[in-house]
Coordinates of C-alpha atoms in Angstrom, one line a residue:
M18 CA 174.9 -53.7 179.7
H19 CA 178.1 -53.4 177.8
H20 CA 178.6 -57.0 175.9
A21 CA 182.5 -56.7 177.1
N22 CA 181.0 -56.7 180.9
H23 CA 180.4 -60.6 180.2
F24 CA 183.7 -61.6 178.9
Y25 CA 184.9 -64.5 181.1
G26 CA 181.4 -64.5 183.4
H27 CA 183.1 -61.3 185.1
A28 CA 179.7 -60.0 184.7
H29 CA 178.8 -63.7 186.6
V30 CA 181.3 -63.3 189.6
L31 CA 180.6 -59.7 190.2
A32 CA 177.3 -60.9 190.4
R33 CA 177.5 -63.7 193.0
Y34 CA 179.8 -61.6 195.3
A35 CA 177.1 -58.9 195.6
G36 CA 174.4 -62.0 196.9
L37 CA 172.3 -62.0 193.5
G38 CA 172.8 -65.7 193.0
D39 CA 174.2 -68.0 189.7
G40 CA 171.6 -66.5 187.7
H41 CA 171.9 -64.1 184.5
P42 CA 173.5 -60.5 186.5
P43 CA 171.4 -57.1 186.0
R44 CA 172.2 -54.7 183.4
I45 CA 176.0 -53.0 185.3
N46 CA 176.0 -49.3 185.4
G47 CA 179.1 -48.6 183.6
Y48 CA 181.8 -50.5 181.3
V49 CA 183.9 -53.4 183.5
Q50 CA 187.6 -53.4 182.9
H51 CA 187.7 -56.7 181.1
G52 CA 191.3 -57.4 181.3
W53 CA 194.9 -56.1 182.0
N54 CA 196.5 -53.4 180.0
I55 CA 198.8 -50.5 180.2
G56 CA 195.8 -47.6 178.8
D57 CA 193.2 -46.1 179.9
G58 CA 191.1 -49.6 181.1
L59 CA 189.3 -49.6 177.5
A60 CA 189.7 -52.2 175.1
P61 CA 191.0 -50.6 171.5
G62 CA 188.1 -50.8 168.9
H63 CA 184.9 -51.9 171.4
P64 CA 182.0 -49.3 171.4
Y65 CA 182.0 -46.9 174.2
A66 CA 179.5 -44.7 174.7
E67 CA 180.9 -41.8 175.9
G68 CA 180.7 -40.5 179.5
T69 CA 179.9 -44.2 180.5
P70 CA 181.3 -44.8 183.5
S71 CA 184.4 -46.7 183.7
L72 CA 185.1 -49.1 186.2
L73 CA 188.9 -49.9 186.3
W74 CA 190.8 -52.8 188.3
S75 CA 193.8 -49.9 189.5
E76 CA 194.8 -46.7 190.8
Q77 CA 197.3 -46.4 188.4
T78 CA 194.8 -47.5 185.4
R79 CA 192.3 -44.9 186.9
R80 CA 195.4 -42.2 186.8
R81 CA 196.0 -43.2 183.1
A82 CA 192.6 -42.8 182.1
W83 CA 192.4 -39.6 183.6
S84 CA 195.4 -38.5 181.6
V85 CA 193.7 -38.8 178.7
G86 CA 190.5 -37.4 179.5
R87 CA 188.2 -39.6 180.9
R88 CA 186.7 -38.6 183.8
N89 CA 183.9 -40.9 185.3
V90 CA 186.3 -43.6 186.2
T91 CA 186.1 -46.2 189.6
V92 CA 188.7 -48.4 190.8
I93 CA 186.7 -51.6 191.9
G94 CA 189.8 -54.2 191.6
A95 CA 189.7 -57.1 189.2
P96 CA 186.9 -59.3 189.2
F97 CA 189.0 -62.3 189.9
G98 CA 190.0 -60.5 193.2
Y99 CA 186.0 -60.7 194.1
L100 CA 185.9 -64.7 193.1
L101 CA 189.2 -64.9 195.4
A102 CA 187.2 -63.7 198.2
M103 CA 184.6 -66.1 197.9
R104 CA 186.8 -69.0 196.8
P105 CA 189.8 -68.9 200.0
E106 CA 192.4 -71.3 199.6
P107 CA 192.0 -74.1 202.1
Q108 CA 193.9 -74.5 205.4
S109 CA 195.5 -77.7 204.5
P110 CA 196.1 -77.0 200.4
P111 CA 197.0 -80.2 197.9
Q112 CA 200.6 -80.4 196.6
R113 CA 200.9 -78.2 193.6
A114 CA 203.1 -79.7 191.0
G115 CA 204.5 -78.2 187.4
T116 CA 203.6 -75.5 185.7
I117 CA 200.8 -74.2 183.7
W118 CA 202.0 -72.3 180.3
Y119 CA 199.6 -69.2 178.4
P120 CA 201.3 -68.9 175.1
F121 CA 200.1 -65.2 174.2
H122 CA 197.4 -65.9 171.6
G123 CA 195.3 -64.0 169.1
W124 CA 191.4 -63.4 169.0
E125 CA 188.1 -62.8 166.4
G126 CA 189.4 -59.8 165.3
Q127 CA 193.6 -60.8 165.0
H128 CA 195.4 -63.7 164.7
V129 CA 199.0 -63.8 166.9
E130 CA 202.5 -64.8 164.4
G131 CA 204.8 -66.3 166.2
D132 CA 207.4 -69.6 166.0
H133 CA 205.6 -71.9 168.7
D134 CA 208.0 -74.7 168.1
R135 CA 210.6 -72.7 169.3
L136 CA 208.5 -71.7 172.4
I137 CA 207.9 -75.3 172.9
A138 CA 211.9 -75.7 172.7
Q139 CA 212.1 -73.1 175.5
I140 CA 209.3 -74.3 177.6
R141 CA 211.2 -78.1 178.2
Q142 CA 214.4 -76.9 178.4
T143 CA 213.3 -74.4 181.3
E144 CA 210.5 -75.4 183.3
P145 CA 211.2 -78.4 185.6
G146 CA 208.1 -80.6 185.9
P147 CA 205.2 -81.3 184.4
V148 CA 203.8 -78.7 182.0
T149 CA 200.4 -77.7 181.7
V150 CA 199.5 -75.4 178.5
C151 CA 196.6 -73.6 178.6
L152 CA 195.5 -72.4 175.4
Y153 CA 193.0 -69.8 174.6
W154 CA 190.0 -70.9 173.1
H155 CA 190.8 -69.0 169.3
E156 CA 194.3 -71.5 169.1
H157 CA 192.9 -74.3 170.9
R158 CA 190.3 -74.6 168.0
M159 CA 193.3 -74.9 165.4
R160 CA 194.0 -78.2 165.5
R161 CA 197.6 -77.8 163.9
V162 CA 198.9 -75.1 167.0
R163 CA 197.0 -77.4 169.5
R164 CA 198.9 -80.6 168.1
R165 CA 202.5 -78.5 168.6
Y166 CA 202.1 -78.5 172.1
E167 CA 200.3 -82.1 172.6
N168 CA 202.8 -83.7 170.7
A169 CA 205.5 -81.9 173.1
G170 CA 204.6 -84.2 175.6
F171 CA 202.3 -81.2 177.2
R172 CA 198.9 -81.3 178.6
V173 CA 196.8 -79.0 176.8
I174 CA 193.9 -77.0 178.0
C175 CA 191.2 -75.0 177.3
H176 CA 189.5 -72.7 180.1
G177 CA 186.8 -72.1 177.8
Y178 CA 185.0 -69.5 175.5
R179 CA 185.2 -65.8 176.5
G180 CA 182.0 -65.0 175.2
H181 CA 181.2 -62.0 172.4
W182 CA 178.4 -59.6 171.3
W183 CA 176.4 -61.6 174.3
S184 CA 176.8 -64.6 173.5
G185 CA 178.7 -68.0 174.7
T186 CA 179.7 -66.3 177.7
D187 CA 181.1 -68.8 180.0
P188 CA 180.1 -68.1 183.7
D189 CA 182.3 -70.9 184.9
F190 CA 185.4 -69.3 183.0
L191 CA 187.2 -68.3 186.1
D192 CA 186.4 -70.7 188.3
R193 CA 187.8 -73.2 186.1
Q194 CA 191.0 -71.1 185.6
L195 CA 191.4 -70.3 189.6
T196 CA 191.4 -74.3 190.2
E197 CA 194.1 -74.9 187.4
L198 CA 196.3 -72.6 188.7
R199 CA 196.1 -73.9 192.2
R200 CA 197.1 -77.3 190.7
H201 CA 200.6 -75.5 190.3
A202 CA 203.2 -74.3 191.4
R203 CA 204.4 -72.0 188.4
V204 CA 202.6 -69.9 185.9
A205 CA 204.3 -68.6 183.0
S206 CA 203.7 -66.8 179.4
N207 CA 205.8 -65.1 176.9
R208 CA 204.0 -61.7 177.6
L209 CA 202.7 -60.0 180.9
T210 CA 199.1 -60.6 181.1
S211 CA 196.1 -60.8 183.0
A212 CA 196.7 -64.5 183.8
V213 CA 200.4 -64.4 185.1
F214 CA 199.2 -61.5 188.1
Y215 CA 195.7 -63.9 187.9
G216 CA 198.5 -67.1 189.2
I217 CA 200.4 -64.5 191.8
A218 CA 197.0 -63.7 193.6
A219 CA 196.7 -67.7 193.4
G220 CA 199.7 -68.6 195.1
C221 CA 202.1 -69.5 191.7
E222 CA 205.8 -68.5 191.0
P223 CA 205.6 -66.6 188.0
A224 CA 207.6 -65.9 185.1
V225 CA 207.7 -63.7 181.9
Y226 CA 210.2 -65.1 179.0
G227 CA 210.8 -66.5 175.2
N228 CA 209.5 -64.5 172.2
P229 CA 206.3 -62.6 172.7
M230 CA 205.0 -63.0 169.3
V231 CA 202.8 -60.8 167.3
L232 CA 199.5 -59.6 167.0
A233 CA 198.3 -58.8 163.2
G234 CA 197.9 -55.2 163.3
E235 CA 199.1 -54.5 166.8
D236 CA 197.6 -51.6 168.8
P237 CA 200.8 -49.4 169.0
T238 CA 198.6 -46.9 171.5
F239 CA 201.0 -46.8 175.3
D240 CA 204.1 -48.2 173.1
G241 CA 203.0 -52.2 174.0
T242 CA 205.1 -54.6 174.8
A243 CA 208.2 -52.4 174.9
R244 CA 207.1 -50.5 177.7
I245 CA 205.6 -53.4 179.4
R246 CA 209.2 -54.9 179.9
R247 CA 210.3 -51.2 180.3
Q248 CA 207.9 -50.3 183.5
W249 CA 207.9 -54.3 185.0
P250 CA 211.0 -55.9 184.4
E251 CA 210.9 -57.3 187.7
L252 CA 208.2 -59.9 186.2
H253 CA 210.3 -60.8 183.1
G254 CA 213.2 -63.9 183.3
E255 CA 212.5 -67.5 184.0
Q256 CA 212.9 -66.9 187.5
V257 CA 211.5 -63.8 189.2
H258 CA 211.7 -62.4 192.9
L259 CA 208.2 -63.6 194.6
P260 CA 207.2 -61.2 197.0
T261 CA 208.1 -58.1 194.6
A262 CA 205.8 -60.4 192.0
V263 CA 202.9 -60.5 194.7
E264 CA 203.1 -56.5 196.3
I265 CA 203.1 -55.6 192.2
A266 CA 200.3 -58.0 191.2
R267 CA 198.1 -56.8 194.3
A268 CA 198.0 -53.5 193.1
E269 CA 197.6 -54.0 189.1
L270 CA 194.7 -56.4 190.3
G271 CA 193.7 -53.4 192.7
V272 CA 192.9 -56.5 195.6
D273 CA 192.7 -53.4 198.1
H274 CA 189.8 -51.6 196.3
R275 CA 187.6 -54.6 196.7
Y276 CA 183.6 -53.3 197.6
P277 CA 181.7 -55.0 200.1
P278 CA 178.5 -56.7 198.6
A279 CA 176.1 -53.9 199.7
A280 CA 178.5 -51.2 198.5
L281 CA 178.9 -52.6 194.9
R282 CA 175.4 -53.4 194.6
E283 CA 174.9 -49.8 195.2
L284 CA 177.8 -48.9 192.6
L285 CA 176.8 -51.1 189.7
G286 CA 172.9 -50.2 189.6
W287 CA 172.1 -53.7 191.0
T288 CA 170.1 -52.6 194.7
A289 CA 167.0 -52.1 192.8
A290 CA 167.3 -55.8 191.5
V291 CA 168.1 -56.9 195.4
Q292 CA 164.9 -55.1 196.5
E293 CA 162.6 -57.2 194.0
E294 CA 164.3 -60.3 194.5
S295 CA 163.4 -59.6 199.0
A296 CA 159.9 -58.3 197.7

């Protein structure tokens, strides 16, 4: 299995939905898109065997992949959509309060550069209720960054470790994220990212504002943040039209492309695993 299929527990979520339980998921026949992006669904710099099936989130991503020459592509929807199907919101959900804020983050190979103090000031000026700041594990481990948000009076959390090279994957990452999102009325970030779309799908009002910060050596392929702001202007601002945001999020997460369990097992190459368990 491509190691990125384990990121954020994606393979584990798909295995649960497909009826394979909570154990270690079987090898997936293909590369599962592991985050929202404006390219062909593949993460720049990750090793990729030519001809490997690409299992993408949305029809729009599939068209972009086709335009750059990839042919073995299938739209399956985001793993987060499968989690929502397994964990529908209760009929009488608890009262939501405040905002969960996701500052743009770096990763093992690239640090993010930006003015956290300026961002903190804008968050405090904009958000009407209590704020939870969710730092990516990379920044959460940086004491100087984490303390800035804590000293500002924000609740600071981390959903867990993404995993890397088949090590350290947190199978409960998305479950933990969904639980937090459903506690809040708003979701916000300084860049349009997966977390914003997840928050919209989980019932939060979205906002994208503040300095987008810079990723060291950021890949300019597909025109980066400038294009994101041009193509999705409706999702940028301190207040966003919710019905429009819901419609866009539904398309970008491929909610309508979600496979039934049996069909998903067949697509991912897991039919034999189910037969072995039932034998």
